[in-house]
Amino acid sequence: MSQASFDASIPVLTEVLKAEPLSDEGAPPAPIAPAAQLEADAIDGWTDAEWAVMEHRLSVRIMHQLQSRVDFVLEQRIKDSMADVLSHALHDLTNEIRIGLHDTIEKIVSRAVAQELTHLQAQKK
């Protein structure tokens, strides 16, 4: 997907723990912001089971949001496609009906004129 199609309603995974920067001079790493430190401390002792639960919850939540978005986009594209198909079908059907009506009217008028001429000729005799 291109960046132009980014949708803010679709969740993205963000980095929870940032790697501490390494310095060439052996200086201590820059201090972590208080909120980030609290976040890091909160998940520091998580077990594999807790990580699995978090992964499952995130997956379910993201899939639900993606599926609803995909459903909406798919429905819109189908509606647009059907509108085009129906428009072409209606155009073709209208042309067929028009041609049929022209042929029918032409036959009716020709028959009526022929009958009237026959009637007029019969009156002259």
PDB file of C-alpha atoms in Angstrom:
ATOM      1  CA  MET A   1       0.000   0.000   0.000  1.00  0.00           C
ATOM      2  CA  SER A   2       1.198   3.499  -0.621  1.00  0.00           C
ATOM      3  CA  GLN A   3       1.445   6.221   1.987  1.00  0.00           C
ATOM      4  CA  ALA A   4      -1.352   8.088   0.186  1.00  0.00           C
ATOM      5  CA  SER A   5      -3.788   5.369   1.172  1.00  0.00           C
ATOM      6  CA  PHE A   6      -2.901   5.527   4.910  1.00  0.00           C
ATOM      7  CA  ASP A   7      -6.028   5.542   7.023  1.00  0.00           C
ATOM      8  CA  ALA A   8      -5.801   6.977  10.523  1.00  0.00           C
ATOM      9  CA  SER A   9      -8.608   4.683  11.699  1.00  0.00           C
ATOM     10  CA  ILE A  10      -6.413   1.621  11.127  1.00  0.00           C
ATOM     11  CA  PRO A  11      -4.290   0.894  14.184  1.00  0.00           C
ATOM     12  CA  VAL A  12      -0.546   0.563  13.908  1.00  0.00           C
ATOM     13  CA  LEU A  13       1.818  -1.174  16.268  1.00  0.00           C
ATOM     14  CA  THR A  14       4.143   1.205  18.007  1.00  0.00           C
ATOM     15  CA  GLU A  15       7.409   0.455  19.629  1.00  0.00           C
ATOM     16  CA  VAL A  16       6.869  -0.063  23.369  1.00  0.00           C
ATOM     17  CA  LEU A  17      10.457  -0.337  24.474  1.00  0.00           C
ATOM     18  CA  LYS A  18      13.083   1.759  22.811  1.00  0.00           C
ATOM     19  CA  ALA A  19      16.629   0.421  22.699  1.00  0.00           C
ATOM     20  CA  GLU A  20      19.015   2.390  24.807  1.00  0.00           C
ATOM     21  CA  PRO A  21      21.445   4.342  22.643  1.00  0.00           C
ATOM     22  CA  LEU A  22      25.001   3.084  22.640  1.00  0.00           C
ATOM     23  CA  SER A  23      27.754   5.612  22.932  1.00  0.00           C
ATOM     24  CA  ASP A  24      31.257   5.204  21.598  1.00  0.00           C
ATOM     25  CA  GLU A  25      32.743   6.956  24.638  1.00  0.00           C
ATOM     26  CA  GLY A  26      31.194   4.643  27.214  1.00  0.00           C
ATOM     27  CA  ALA A  27      29.011   7.432  28.579  1.00  0.00           C
ATOM     28  CA  PRO A  28      25.797   6.337  30.277  1.00  0.00           C
ATOM     29  CA  PRO A  29      22.739   6.261  28.052  1.00  0.00           C
ATOM     30  CA  ALA A  30      20.375   9.208  27.994  1.00  0.00           C
ATOM     31  CA  PRO A  31      17.727   9.012  30.730  1.00  0.00           C
ATOM     32  CA  ILE A  32      14.362   7.577  29.703  1.00  0.00           C
ATOM     33  CA  ALA A  33      11.354   9.856  29.961  1.00  0.00           C
ATOM     34  CA  PRO A  34       9.235   9.198  33.092  1.00  0.00           C
ATOM     35  CA  ALA A  35       6.216   7.894  31.133  1.00  0.00           C
ATOM     36  CA  ALA A  36       8.389   5.577  29.071  1.00  0.00           C
ATOM     37  CA  GLN A  37      10.153   4.381  32.247  1.00  0.00           C
ATOM     38  CA  LEU A  38       6.809   3.586  33.899  1.00  0.00           C
ATOM     39  CA  GLU A  39       5.733   1.726  30.785  1.00  0.00           C
ATOM     40  CA  ALA A  40       8.992  -0.220  30.685  1.00  0.00           C
ATOM     41  CA  ASP A  41       8.715  -1.084  34.392  1.00  0.00           C
ATOM     42  CA  ALA A  42       5.100  -2.220  33.939  1.00  0.00           C
ATOM     43  CA  ILE A  43       5.986  -4.830  31.327  1.00  0.00           C
ATOM     44  CA  ASP A  44       9.483  -5.685  32.535  1.00  0.00           C
ATOM     45  CA  GLY A  45       8.441  -8.794  34.448  1.00  0.00           C
ATOM     46  CA  TRP A  46       5.857 -10.152  32.005  1.00  0.00           C
ATOM     47  CA  THR A  47       5.779 -13.874  31.499  1.00  0.00           C
ATOM     48  CA  ASP A  48       5.535 -15.585  28.124  1.00  0.00           C
ATOM     49  CA  ALA A  49       1.855 -16.254  28.827  1.00  0.00           C
ATOM     50  CA  GLU A  50       1.204 -12.560  29.461  1.00  0.00           C
ATOM     51  CA  TRP A  51       2.996 -11.639  26.221  1.00  0.00           C
ATOM     52  CA  ALA A  52       0.922 -14.262  24.375  1.00  0.00           C
ATOM     53  CA  VAL A  53      -2.300 -12.796  25.807  1.00  0.00           C
ATOM     54  CA  MET A  54      -1.203  -9.289  24.779  1.00  0.00           C
ATOM     55  CA  GLU A  55      -0.315 -10.510  21.296  1.00  0.00           C
ATOM     56  CA  HIS A  56      -3.683 -12.254  20.963  1.00  0.00           C
ATOM     57  CA  ARG A  57      -5.610  -9.188  22.161  1.00  0.00           C
ATOM     58  CA  LEU A  58      -3.731  -6.901  19.773  1.00  0.00           C
ATOM     59  CA  SER A  59      -4.229  -9.310  16.878  1.00  0.00           C
ATOM     60  CA  VAL A  60      -7.968  -9.632  17.524  1.00  0.00           C
ATOM     61  CA  ARG A  61      -8.390  -5.878  17.884  1.00  0.00           C
ATOM     62  CA  ILE A  62      -6.399  -5.045  14.749  1.00  0.00           C
ATOM     63  CA  MET A  63      -8.109  -7.778  12.716  1.00  0.00           C
ATOM     64  CA  HIS A  64     -11.534  -6.517  13.780  1.00  0.00           C
ATOM     65  CA  GLN A  65     -10.706  -2.949  12.775  1.00  0.00           C
ATOM     66  CA  LEU A  66      -9.106  -4.052   9.502  1.00  0.00           C
ATOM     67  CA  GLN A  67     -12.002  -6.328   8.619  1.00  0.00           C
ATOM     68  CA  SER A  68     -14.560  -3.594   9.186  1.00  0.00           C
ATOM     69  CA  ARG A  69     -12.502  -1.240   7.006  1.00  0.00           C
ATOM     70  CA  VAL A  70     -12.038  -3.894   4.308  1.00  0.00           C
ATOM     71  CA  ASP A  71     -15.782  -4.634   4.383  1.00  0.00           C
ATOM     72  CA  PHE A  72     -16.575  -0.945   3.893  1.00  0.00           C
ATOM     73  CA  VAL A  73     -14.091  -0.493   1.032  1.00  0.00           C
ATOM     74  CA  LEU A  74     -15.229  -3.730  -0.638  1.00  0.00           C
ATOM     75  CA  GLU A  75     -18.880  -2.696  -0.385  1.00  0.00           C
ATOM     76  CA  GLN A  76     -18.121   0.711  -1.914  1.00  0.00           C
ATOM     77  CA  ARG A  77     -16.149  -0.814  -4.788  1.00  0.00           C
ATOM     78  CA  ILE A  78     -18.891  -3.349  -5.498  1.00  0.00           C
ATOM     79  CA  LYS A  79     -21.504  -0.580  -5.461  1.00  0.00           C
ATOM     80  CA  ASP A  80     -19.413   1.494  -7.877  1.00  0.00           C
ATOM     81  CA  SER A  81     -18.827  -1.490 -10.164  1.00  0.00           C
ATOM     82  CA  MET A  82     -22.481  -2.482 -10.099  1.00  0.00           C
ATOM     83  CA  ALA A  83     -23.495   1.090 -10.893  1.00  0.00           C
ATOM     84  CA  ASP A  84     -21.272   1.006 -13.990  1.00  0.00           C
ATOM     85  CA  VAL A  85     -22.534  -2.438 -15.048  1.00  0.00           C
ATOM     86  CA  LEU A  86     -26.177  -1.461 -14.530  1.00  0.00           C
ATOM     87  CA  SER A  87     -25.660   1.799 -16.383  1.00  0.00           C
ATOM     88  CA  HIS A  88     -24.236  -0.037 -19.405  1.00  0.00           C
ATOM     89  CA  ALA A  89     -26.966  -2.679 -19.258  1.00  0.00           C
ATOM     90  CA  LEU A  90     -29.666  -0.008 -19.039  1.00  0.00           C
ATOM     91  CA  HIS A  91     -28.130   1.851 -21.973  1.00  0.00           C
ATOM     92  CA  ASP A  92     -28.035  -1.339 -24.084  1.00  0.00           C
ATOM     93  CA  LEU A  93     -31.589  -2.299 -23.092  1.00  0.00           C
ATOM     94  CA  THR A  94     -32.861   1.179 -23.921  1.00  0.00           C
ATOM     95  CA  ASN A  95     -31.245   0.985 -27.369  1.00  0.00           C
ATOM     96  CA  GLU A  96     -32.786  -2.441 -28.040  1.00  0.00           C
ATOM     97  CA  ILE A  97     -36.248  -1.219 -26.985  1.00  0.00           C
ATOM     98  CA  ARG A  98     -35.862   1.932 -29.106  1.00  0.00           C
ATOM     99  CA  ILE A  99     -34.884  -0.100 -32.180  1.00  0.00           C
ATOM    100  CA  GLY A 100     -37.772  -2.533 -31.580  1.00  0.00           C
ATOM    101  CA  LEU A 101     -40.263   0.319 -31.197  1.00  0.00           C
ATOM    102  CA  HIS A 102     -39.014   2.026 -34.364  1.00  0.00           C
ATOM    103  CA  ASP A 103     -39.392  -1.213 -36.336  1.00  0.00           C
ATOM    104  CA  THR A 104     -42.869  -1.866 -34.925  1.00  0.00           C
ATOM    105  CA  ILE A 105     -44.065   1.693 -35.563  1.00  0.00           C
ATOM    106  CA  GLU A 106     -42.633   1.603 -39.100  1.00  0.00           C
ATOM    107  CA  LYS A 107     -44.523  -1.653 -39.844  1.00  0.00           C
ATOM    108  CA  ILE A 108     -47.764  -0.303 -38.359  1.00  0.00           C
ATOM    109  CA  VAL A 109     -47.533   2.944 -40.340  1.00  0.00           C
ATOM    110  CA  SER A 110     -46.662   1.088 -43.573  1.00  0.00           C
ATOM    111  CA  ARG A 111     -49.601  -1.286 -43.097  1.00  0.00           C
ATOM    112  CA  ALA A 112     -51.983   1.584 -42.263  1.00  0.00           C
ATOM    113  CA  VAL A 113     -50.867   3.574 -45.339  1.00  0.00           C
ATOM    114  CA  ALA A 114     -51.189   0.499 -47.571  1.00  0.00           C
ATOM    115  CA  GLN A 115     -54.700  -0.209 -46.235  1.00  0.00           C
ATOM    116  CA  GLU A 116     -55.740   3.411 -46.698  1.00  0.00           C
ATOM    117  CA  LEU A 117     -54.399   3.482 -50.291  1.00  0.00           C
ATOM    118  CA  THR A 118     -56.200   0.224 -51.027  1.00  0.00           C
ATOM    119  CA  HIS A 119     -59.387   1.674 -49.579  1.00  0.00           C
ATOM    120  CA  LEU A 120     -59.048   4.881 -51.648  1.00  0.00           C
ATOM    121  CA  GLN A 121     -58.346   2.935 -54.820  1.00  0.00           C
ATOM    122  CA  ALA A 122     -61.397   0.759 -54.201  1.00  0.00           C
ATOM    123  CA  GLN A 123     -63.592   3.858 -53.856  1.00  0.00           C
ATOM    124  CA  LYS A 124     -62.425   5.245 -57.246  1.00  0.00           C
ATOM    125  CA  LYS A 125     -63.628   2.173 -59.124  1.00  0.00           C
TER     126      LYS A 125
END
